[in-house]
PDB file of C-alpha atoms in Angstrom:
ATOM      1  CA  GLU A  17       3.597   3.445 208.958  1.00 64.00           C
ATOM      2  CA  ALA A  18       7.117   2.991 208.467  1.00 77.00           C
ATOM      3  CA  GLY A  19       7.597   0.732 205.176  1.00 91.00           C
ATOM      4  CA  VAL A  20       8.686  -2.539 204.274  1.00 95.00           C
ATOM      5  CA  ALA A  21      13.451  -1.997 204.780  1.00 96.00           C
ATOM      6  CA  GLN A  22      15.526  -3.810 202.937  1.00 97.00           C
ATOM      7  CA  SER A  23      19.162  -3.925 202.884  1.00 97.00           C
ATOM      8  CA  PRO A  24      21.497  -3.951 201.773  1.00 97.00           C
ATOM      9  CA  ARG A  25      20.501  -1.945 198.349  1.00 96.00           C
ATOM     10  CA  TYR A  26      23.183  -2.985 196.465  1.00 97.00           C
ATOM     11  CA  LYS A  27      25.512  -5.922 196.331  1.00 97.00           C
ATOM     12  CA  ILE A  28      28.103  -6.838 193.782  1.00 98.00           C
ATOM     13  CA  ILE A  29      29.912 -10.694 194.437  1.00 97.00           C
ATOM     14  CA  GLU A  30      31.804 -12.965 192.114  1.00 97.00           C
ATOM     15  CA  LYS A  31      30.177 -16.051 191.203  1.00 96.00           C
ATOM     16  CA  ARG A  32      30.064 -19.281 193.670  1.00 96.00           C
ATOM     17  CA  GLN A  33      30.250 -15.796 196.787  1.00 97.00           C
ATOM     18  CA  SER A  34      27.351 -15.995 198.756  1.00 97.00           C
ATOM     19  CA  VAL A  35      24.742 -13.483 200.032  1.00 98.00           C
ATOM     20  CA  ALA A  36      22.733 -12.447 202.558  1.00 98.00           C
ATOM     21  CA  PHE A  37      19.433  -9.844 202.091  1.00 98.00           C
ATOM     22  CA  TRP A  38      17.341  -8.617 205.480  1.00 97.00           C
ATOM     23  CA  CYS A  39      13.852  -7.173 205.085  1.00 97.00           C
ATOM     24  CA  ASN A  40      11.933  -6.297 207.879  1.00 96.00           C
ATOM     25  CA  PRO A  41       7.735  -5.987 206.728  1.00 95.00           C
ATOM     26  CA  ILE A  42       5.454  -3.393 207.953  1.00 92.00           C
ATOM     27  CA  SER A  43       4.385  -4.057 211.663  1.00 90.00           C
ATOM     28  CA  GLY A  44       1.589  -6.991 212.064  1.00 87.00           C
ATOM     29  CA  HIS A  45       1.728  -7.612 208.819  1.00 88.00           C
ATOM     30  CA  ALA A  46       1.806 -11.534 208.997  1.00 87.00           C
ATOM     31  CA  THR A  47       2.648 -12.802 205.205  1.00 89.00           C
ATOM     32  CA  LEU A  48       5.848 -12.112 204.103  1.00 93.00           C
ATOM     33  CA  TYR A  49       7.292 -12.065 200.465  1.00 94.00           C
ATOM     34  CA  TRP A  50      11.102 -12.812 198.129  1.00 97.00           C
ATOM     35  CA  TYR A  51      10.126 -11.510 194.975  1.00 96.00           C
ATOM     36  CA  GLN A  52      13.011 -11.559 192.198  1.00 97.00           C
ATOM     37  CA  GLN A  53      13.268  -9.292 189.378  1.00 95.00           C
ATOM     38  CA  ILE A  54      15.642 -10.103 186.272  1.00 94.00           C
ATOM     39  CA  LEU A  55      15.647  -6.810 184.189  1.00 91.00           C
ATOM     40  CA  GLY A  56      12.806  -6.382 181.592  1.00 89.00           C
ATOM     41  CA  GLN A  57      11.187  -8.637 183.154  1.00 91.00           C
ATOM     42  CA  GLY A  58       7.940  -8.551 186.405  1.00 93.00           C
ATOM     43  CA  PRO A  59       8.976  -9.713 189.757  1.00 94.00           C
ATOM     44  CA  LYS A  60       8.420 -13.441 190.408  1.00 95.00           C
ATOM     45  CA  LEU A  61       7.646 -14.876 193.288  1.00 94.00           C
ATOM     46  CA  LEU A  62      10.280 -16.901 195.606  1.00 96.00           C
ATOM     47  CA  ILE A  63       9.016 -17.985 198.802  1.00 95.00           C
ATOM     48  CA  GLN A  64       5.598 -16.738 200.663  1.00 93.00           C
ATOM     49  CA  PHE A  65       5.832 -16.910 204.932  1.00 92.00           C
ATOM     50  CA  GLN A  66       2.474 -16.579 206.838  1.00 88.00           C
ATOM     51  CA  ASN A  67       3.742 -15.946 209.740  1.00 86.00           C
ATOM     52  CA  ASN A  68       6.889 -18.180 209.936  1.00 83.00           C
ATOM     53  CA  GLY A  69       6.137 -20.593 208.328  1.00 90.00           C
ATOM     54  CA  VAL A  70       6.345 -21.156 204.748  1.00 92.00           C
ATOM     55  CA  VAL A  71       2.709 -21.316 202.367  1.00 89.00           C
ATOM     56  CA  ASP A  72       5.200 -21.261 198.860  1.00 90.00           C
ATOM     57  CA  ASP A  73       8.132 -21.371 198.253  1.00 93.00           C
ATOM     58  CA  SER A  74       7.583 -23.888 194.799  1.00 91.00           C
ATOM     59  CA  GLN A  75       9.666 -21.568 192.600  1.00 92.00           C
ATOM     60  CA  LEU A  76      12.631 -21.314 195.289  1.00 95.00           C
ATOM     61  CA  PRO A  77      15.852 -23.190 193.561  1.00 94.00           C
ATOM     62  CA  LYS A  78      16.942 -24.616 196.712  1.00 94.00           C
ATOM     63  CA  ASP A  79      19.728 -26.025 196.599  1.00 95.00           C
ATOM     64  CA  ARG A  80      21.580 -22.003 196.710  1.00 97.00           C
ATOM     65  CA  PHE A  81      18.755 -20.620 197.816  1.00 97.00           C
ATOM     66  CA  SER A  82      17.270 -20.022 200.995  1.00 97.00           C
ATOM     67  CA  ALA A  83      14.698 -17.855 203.698  1.00 97.00           C
ATOM     68  CA  GLU A  84      13.899 -18.068 206.799  1.00 95.00           C
ATOM     69  CA  ARG A  85      10.989 -15.377 208.992  1.00 94.00           C
ATOM     70  CA  LEU A  86      12.234 -16.396 212.138  1.00 82.00           C
ATOM     71  CA  LYS A  87       9.809 -15.084 214.862  1.00 84.00           C
ATOM     72  CA  GLY A  88       7.604 -14.297 211.914  1.00 82.00           C
ATOM     73  CA  VAL A  89       9.291 -10.628 212.439  1.00 90.00           C
ATOM     74  CA  ASP A  90      11.867 -10.236 210.129  1.00 95.00           C
ATOM     75  CA  SER A  91      13.622 -12.289 207.069  1.00 97.00           C
ATOM     76  CA  THR A  92      16.611 -12.975 205.132  1.00 97.00           C
ATOM     77  CA  LEU A  93      17.376 -14.727 202.321  1.00 98.00           C
ATOM     78  CA  LYS A  94      20.605 -16.621 200.902  1.00 98.00           C
ATOM     79  CA  ILE A  95      22.064 -17.370 198.162  1.00 98.00           C
ATOM     80  CA  GLN A  96      24.867 -19.899 198.390  1.00 97.00           C
ATOM     81  CA  PRO A  97      27.077 -20.596 196.092  1.00 96.00           C
ATOM     82  CA  ALA A  98      25.767 -17.178 193.471  1.00 97.00           C
ATOM     83  CA  LYS A  99      25.517 -17.531 189.580  1.00 97.00           C
ATOM     84  CA  LEU A 100      25.774 -15.326 186.717  1.00 97.00           C
ATOM     85  CA  GLU A 101      21.567 -15.239 186.676  1.00 96.00           C
ATOM     86  CA  ASP A 102      21.156 -14.709 189.833  1.00 97.00           C
ATOM     87  CA  SER A 103      22.199 -11.286 188.814  1.00 97.00           C
ATOM     88  CA  ALA A 104      18.502  -9.112 190.058  1.00 97.00           C
ATOM     89  CA  VAL A 105      16.658  -7.407 192.010  1.00 96.00           C
ATOM     90  CA  TYR A 106      15.155  -9.011 195.246  1.00 98.00           C
ATOM     91  CA  LEU A 107      12.288  -7.752 197.127  1.00 97.00           C
ATOM     92  CA  CYS A 108      10.461  -8.000 199.737  1.00 97.00           C
ATOM     93  CA  ALA A 109       6.909  -7.351 200.643  1.00 94.00           C
ATOM     94  CA  SER A 110       4.189  -7.873 203.219  1.00 92.00           C
ATOM     95  CA  SER A 111       0.503  -8.291 203.141  1.00 88.00           C
ATOM     96  CA  LEU A 112      -1.738  -7.637 205.980  1.00 79.00           C
ATOM     97  CA  VAL A 113      -3.814 -10.807 204.982  1.00 68.00           C
ATOM     98  CA  GLY A 114      -2.630 -13.500 203.065  1.00 55.00           C
ATOM     99  CA  LEU A 115      -5.981 -15.243 202.787  1.00 51.00           C
ATOM    100  CA  GLY A 116      -9.116 -14.985 202.275  1.00 52.00           C
ATOM    101  CA  THR A 117     -11.578 -12.685 199.767  1.00 53.00           C
ATOM    102  CA  GLY A 118     -10.251  -9.128 198.642  1.00 59.00           C
ATOM    103  CA  ALA A 119      -7.412  -7.887 196.489  1.00 62.00           C
ATOM    104  CA  ASN A 120      -4.361  -8.921 198.361  1.00 71.00           C
ATOM    105  CA  VAL A 121      -2.816  -5.269 198.089  1.00 83.00           C
ATOM    106  CA  LEU A 122       1.273  -6.209 198.917  1.00 88.00           C
ATOM    107  CA  THR A 123       3.800  -3.196 199.465  1.00 92.00           C
ATOM    108  CA  PHE A 124       7.171  -4.013 198.230  1.00 95.00           C
ATOM    109  CA  GLY A 125      10.279  -2.415 199.928  1.00 96.00           C
ATOM    110  CA  ALA A 126      12.257  -0.148 197.505  1.00 96.00           C
ATOM    111  CA  GLY A 127      14.590  -4.005 197.049  1.00 97.00           C
ATOM    112  CA  SER A 128      17.750  -5.448 196.584  1.00 97.00           C
ATOM    113  CA  ARG A 129      20.203  -5.551 193.336  1.00 97.00           C
ATOM    114  CA  LEU A 130      22.535  -8.039 192.997  1.00 98.00           C
ATOM    115  CA  THR A 131      25.296  -8.208 190.858  1.00 98.00           C
ATOM    116  CA  VAL A 132      26.870 -10.914 190.277  1.00 97.00           C
ATOM    117  CA  LEU A 133      29.978 -10.840 188.031  1.00 96.00           C
TER     118      LEU A 133
ATOM    119  CA  ASP B   7       5.129 -20.080 181.982  1.00 73.00           C
ATOM    120  CA  GLN B   8       4.086 -16.892 181.490  1.00 84.00           C
ATOM    121  CA  GLN B   9       0.357 -16.616 182.892  1.00 93.00           C
ATOM    122  CA  VAL B  10      -0.015 -12.613 182.903  1.00 96.00           C
ATOM    123  CA  LYS B  11       0.789 -10.809 179.641  1.00 96.00           C
ATOM    124  CA  GLN B  12       1.949  -7.386 178.884  1.00 96.00           C
ATOM    125  CA  ASN B  13       3.010  -7.166 174.912  1.00 91.00           C
ATOM    126  CA  SER B  14       4.039  -3.440 175.020  1.00 94.00           C
ATOM    127  CA  PRO B  15       7.531  -2.983 176.890  1.00 94.00           C
ATOM    128  CA  SER B  16       7.404   1.039 176.214  1.00 96.00           C
ATOM    129  CA  LEU B  17       4.458   4.199 175.395  1.00 96.00           C
ATOM    130  CA  SER B  18       4.789   7.319 175.292  1.00 97.00           C
ATOM    131  CA  VAL B  19       2.179   9.655 175.419  1.00 97.00           C
ATOM    132  CA  GLN B  20       1.765  13.724 174.899  1.00 97.00           C
ATOM    133  CA  GLU B  21       1.090  15.262 178.326  1.00 97.00           C
ATOM    134  CA  GLY B  22      -2.626  15.778 179.186  1.00 97.00           C
ATOM    135  CA  ARG B  23      -4.260  12.865 176.668  1.00 97.00           C
ATOM    136  CA  ILE B  24      -4.866   9.470 177.181  1.00 97.00           C
ATOM    137  CA  SER B  25      -2.752   6.251 178.390  1.00 97.00           C
ATOM    138  CA  ILE B  26      -3.680   3.195 178.158  1.00 98.00           C
ATOM    139  CA  LEU B  27      -2.241   0.197 179.489  1.00 98.00           C
ATOM    140  CA  ASN B  28      -3.178  -3.699 178.255  1.00 98.00           C
ATOM    141  CA  CYS B  29      -2.825  -6.221 179.751  1.00 98.00           C
ATOM    142  CA  ASP B  30      -3.633 -10.395 178.704  1.00 97.00           C
ATOM    143  CA  TYR B  31      -4.076 -13.523 180.912  1.00 97.00           C
ATOM    144  CA  THR B  32      -3.576 -17.164 180.467  1.00 96.00           C
ATOM    145  CA  ASN B  33      -5.565 -18.394 183.853  1.00 91.00           C
ATOM    146  CA  SER B  34      -9.187 -18.116 183.691  1.00 91.00           C
ATOM    147  CA  MET B  35      -9.208 -19.148 187.785  1.00 89.00           C
ATOM    148  CA  PHE B  36      -7.840 -15.412 187.933  1.00 91.00           C
ATOM    149  CA  ASP B  37     -10.334 -13.834 190.800  1.00 88.00           C
ATOM    150  CA  TYR B  38      -8.777 -10.018 191.375  1.00 91.00           C
ATOM    151  CA  PHE B  39      -5.902  -8.216 189.268  1.00 94.00           C
ATOM    152  CA  LEU B  40      -4.065  -5.558 189.976  1.00 94.00           C
ATOM    153  CA  TRP B  41      -1.760  -2.690 188.948  1.00 96.00           C
ATOM    154  CA  TYR B  42       1.222  -1.041 190.772  1.00 96.00           C
ATOM    155  CA  LYS B  43       3.516   1.599 189.448  1.00 97.00           C
ATOM    156  CA  LYS B  44       7.394   1.018 189.340  1.00 95.00           C
ATOM    157  CA  TYR B  45       9.682   4.492 189.728  1.00 95.00           C
ATOM    158  CA  PRO B  46      13.618   3.712 189.268  1.00 91.00           C
ATOM    159  CA  ALA B  47      15.283   2.420 192.658  1.00 88.00           C
ATOM    160  CA  GLU B  48      11.829   2.130 194.004  1.00 92.00           C
ATOM    161  CA  GLY B  49       9.749  -0.892 194.668  1.00 93.00           C
ATOM    162  CA  PRO B  50       6.223  -1.200 193.258  1.00 93.00           C
ATOM    163  CA  THR B  51       3.187   0.426 194.562  1.00 94.00           C
ATOM    164  CA  PHE B  52      -0.586  -0.234 194.487  1.00 93.00           C
ATOM    165  CA  LEU B  53      -2.361   1.789 192.096  1.00 95.00           C
ATOM    166  CA  ILE B  54      -6.017   0.434 190.810  1.00 95.00           C
ATOM    167  CA  SER B  55      -7.622  -3.129 191.713  1.00 93.00           C
ATOM    168  CA  ILE B  56     -10.404  -4.935 190.135  1.00 94.00           C
ATOM    169  CA  SER B  57     -12.589  -7.769 190.822  1.00 91.00           C
ATOM    170  CA  SER B  58     -13.982 -10.176 188.684  1.00 92.00           C
ATOM    171  CA  ILE B  59     -16.976  -9.668 189.121  1.00 92.00           C
ATOM    172  CA  LYS B  60     -16.750  -5.841 187.537  1.00 95.00           C
ATOM    173  CA  ASP B  61     -16.027  -4.595 184.555  1.00 96.00           C
ATOM    174  CA  LYS B  62     -14.825  -1.385 185.529  1.00 97.00           C
ATOM    175  CA  ASN B  63     -13.132   0.205 188.334  1.00 96.00           C
ATOM    176  CA  GLU B  64     -12.329   3.736 188.654  1.00 97.00           C
ATOM    177  CA  ASP B  65     -10.048   6.165 190.821  1.00 96.00           C
ATOM    178  CA  GLY B  66      -9.799   9.678 190.391  1.00 97.00           C
ATOM    179  CA  ARG B  67      -7.343   9.675 186.790  1.00 97.00           C
ATOM    180  CA  PHE B  68      -7.141   6.026 186.947  1.00 98.00           C
ATOM    181  CA  THR B  69      -9.725   3.612 185.167  1.00 98.00           C
ATOM    182  CA  VAL B  70      -9.061  -0.129 185.122  1.00 98.00           C
ATOM    183  CA  PHE B  71     -11.565  -2.506 182.579  1.00 98.00           C
ATOM    184  CA  LEU B  72     -11.820  -6.058 182.708  1.00 97.00           C
ATOM    185  CA  ASN B  73     -13.301  -8.288 179.482  1.00 97.00           C
ATOM    186  CA  LYS B  74     -13.122 -11.580 180.956  1.00 95.00           C
ATOM    187  CA  SER B  75     -14.484 -13.375 178.164  1.00 95.00           C
ATOM    188  CA  ALA B  76     -11.332 -12.346 176.332  1.00 97.00           C
ATOM    189  CA  LYS B  77      -8.746 -12.810 179.135  1.00 97.00           C
ATOM    190  CA  HIS B  78      -8.115  -8.934 178.588  1.00 97.00           C
ATOM    191  CA  LEU B  79      -7.941  -5.776 180.790  1.00 97.00           C
ATOM    192  CA  SER B  80      -6.690  -2.475 180.251  1.00 98.00           C
ATOM    193  CA  LEU B  81      -5.468   0.529 182.521  1.00 98.00           C
ATOM    194  CA  HIS B  82      -7.188   3.961 181.202  1.00 98.00           C
ATOM    195  CA  ILE B  83      -5.057   7.082 182.797  1.00 98.00           C
ATOM    196  CA  VAL B  84      -6.553  10.688 181.657  1.00 97.00           C
ATOM    197  CA  PRO B  85      -5.064  13.039 181.811  1.00 97.00           C
ATOM    198  CA  SER B  86      -1.242  12.094 181.625  1.00 98.00           C
ATOM    199  CA  GLN B  87       0.994  13.756 184.259  1.00 97.00           C
ATOM    200  CA  PRO B  88       4.742  13.900 183.921  1.00 96.00           C
ATOM    201  CA  GLY B  89       4.912  12.333 187.236  1.00 96.00           C
ATOM    202  CA  ASP B  90       2.932   9.528 185.611  1.00 97.00           C
ATOM    203  CA  SER B  91       5.802   8.120 183.542  1.00 97.00           C
ATOM    204  CA  ALA B  92       7.563   4.988 185.581  1.00 97.00           C
ATOM    205  CA  VAL B  93       6.704   1.445 184.693  1.00 97.00           C
ATOM    206  CA  TYR B  94       3.523  -0.645 185.142  1.00 98.00           C
ATOM    207  CA  PHE B  95       2.634  -3.987 186.233  1.00 97.00           C
ATOM    208  CA  CYS B  96      -0.259  -5.715 185.545  1.00 97.00           C
ATOM    209  CA  ALA B  97      -0.593  -8.026 188.560  1.00 95.00           C
ATOM    210  CA  ALA B  98      -3.132 -10.970 189.000  1.00 93.00           C
ATOM    211  CA  ARG B  99      -4.538 -13.653 192.371  1.00 89.00           C
ATOM    212  CA  GLU B 100      -5.960 -17.254 191.069  1.00 82.00           C
ATOM    213  CA  THR B 101      -8.836 -17.429 193.305  1.00 73.00           C
ATOM    214  CA  THR B 102      -7.584 -21.175 194.744  1.00 68.00           C
ATOM    215  CA  ASP B 103      -4.929 -19.733 195.821  1.00 65.00           C
ATOM    216  CA  SER B 104      -5.801 -19.409 199.600  1.00 63.00           C
ATOM    217  CA  TRP B 105      -2.334 -17.664 200.689  1.00 66.00           C
ATOM    218  CA  GLY B 106      -2.978 -14.465 197.449  1.00 70.00           C
ATOM    219  CA  LYS B 107       0.232 -14.350 196.361  1.00 79.00           C
ATOM    220  CA  LEU B 108       0.108 -12.252 192.822  1.00 87.00           C
ATOM    221  CA  GLN B 109       1.753 -13.419 189.617  1.00 91.00           C
ATOM    222  CA  PHE B 110       3.281 -10.434 187.709  1.00 95.00           C
ATOM    223  CA  GLY B 111       3.549  -9.040 184.094  1.00 96.00           C
ATOM    224  CA  ALA B 112       6.789  -7.921 182.729  1.00 96.00           C
ATOM    225  CA  GLY B 113       5.656  -3.884 182.730  1.00 96.00           C
ATOM    226  CA  THR B 114       5.488  -1.450 180.179  1.00 97.00           C
ATOM    227  CA  GLN B 115       7.211   1.750 180.791  1.00 97.00           C
ATOM    228  CA  VAL B 116       5.494   5.017 180.108  1.00 98.00           C
ATOM    229  CA  VAL B 117       7.293   8.172 179.305  1.00 98.00           C
ATOM    230  CA  VAL B 118       4.810  11.534 179.513  1.00 97.00           C
ATOM    231  CA  THR B 119       6.594  14.330 177.131  1.00 95.00           C
ATOM    232  CA  PRO B 120       5.391  17.607 177.704  1.00 90.00           C
TER     233      PRO B 120
END
């Protein structure tokens, strides 16, 4: 099966500019996640969708970050305006189920590396 | 507040020897633990998991041990191979979180030398 697709792979912008990242999850995966991974740290969840509804955005800096998942498939993550501390890899992941028992195995995309100058 | 901690940022091991990666957690509500492996310029890939009702899970060269009383888990790789050189993340899921989100540690860089 095709994996999680993300684009662009790399983006360099100046602070206060805007940027958008796109994610196409594995077909049939109802749950989609955006994680932020800053260099030297583990991935941190920004937002989680179940189909096209948000189930957790508690760590999303809502004054500058926004995300949507129209039609419950593709998703975009936007940053406007960007700050220096937003430099990170933005990882999109999807999973078959978000509920219930069992290990919830997330499948990650290759990530979008953002550099803010 | 970092609830999943990997205190060793790096580990160097000789090919053929055992690699032991450690992970500590503070949240007693975690019920599943997972290990992910990440190569440069790629996303993390799932390696192995363990439920909190078990103390050991084995898959080929990889074994995860869980010590609930110590809130500690470890990943053993035997024997280590050059292809195992990667960053390894420990992750955990909270039992009260029905949506299954994972919290990750900072990762341990493993280098397997010939």
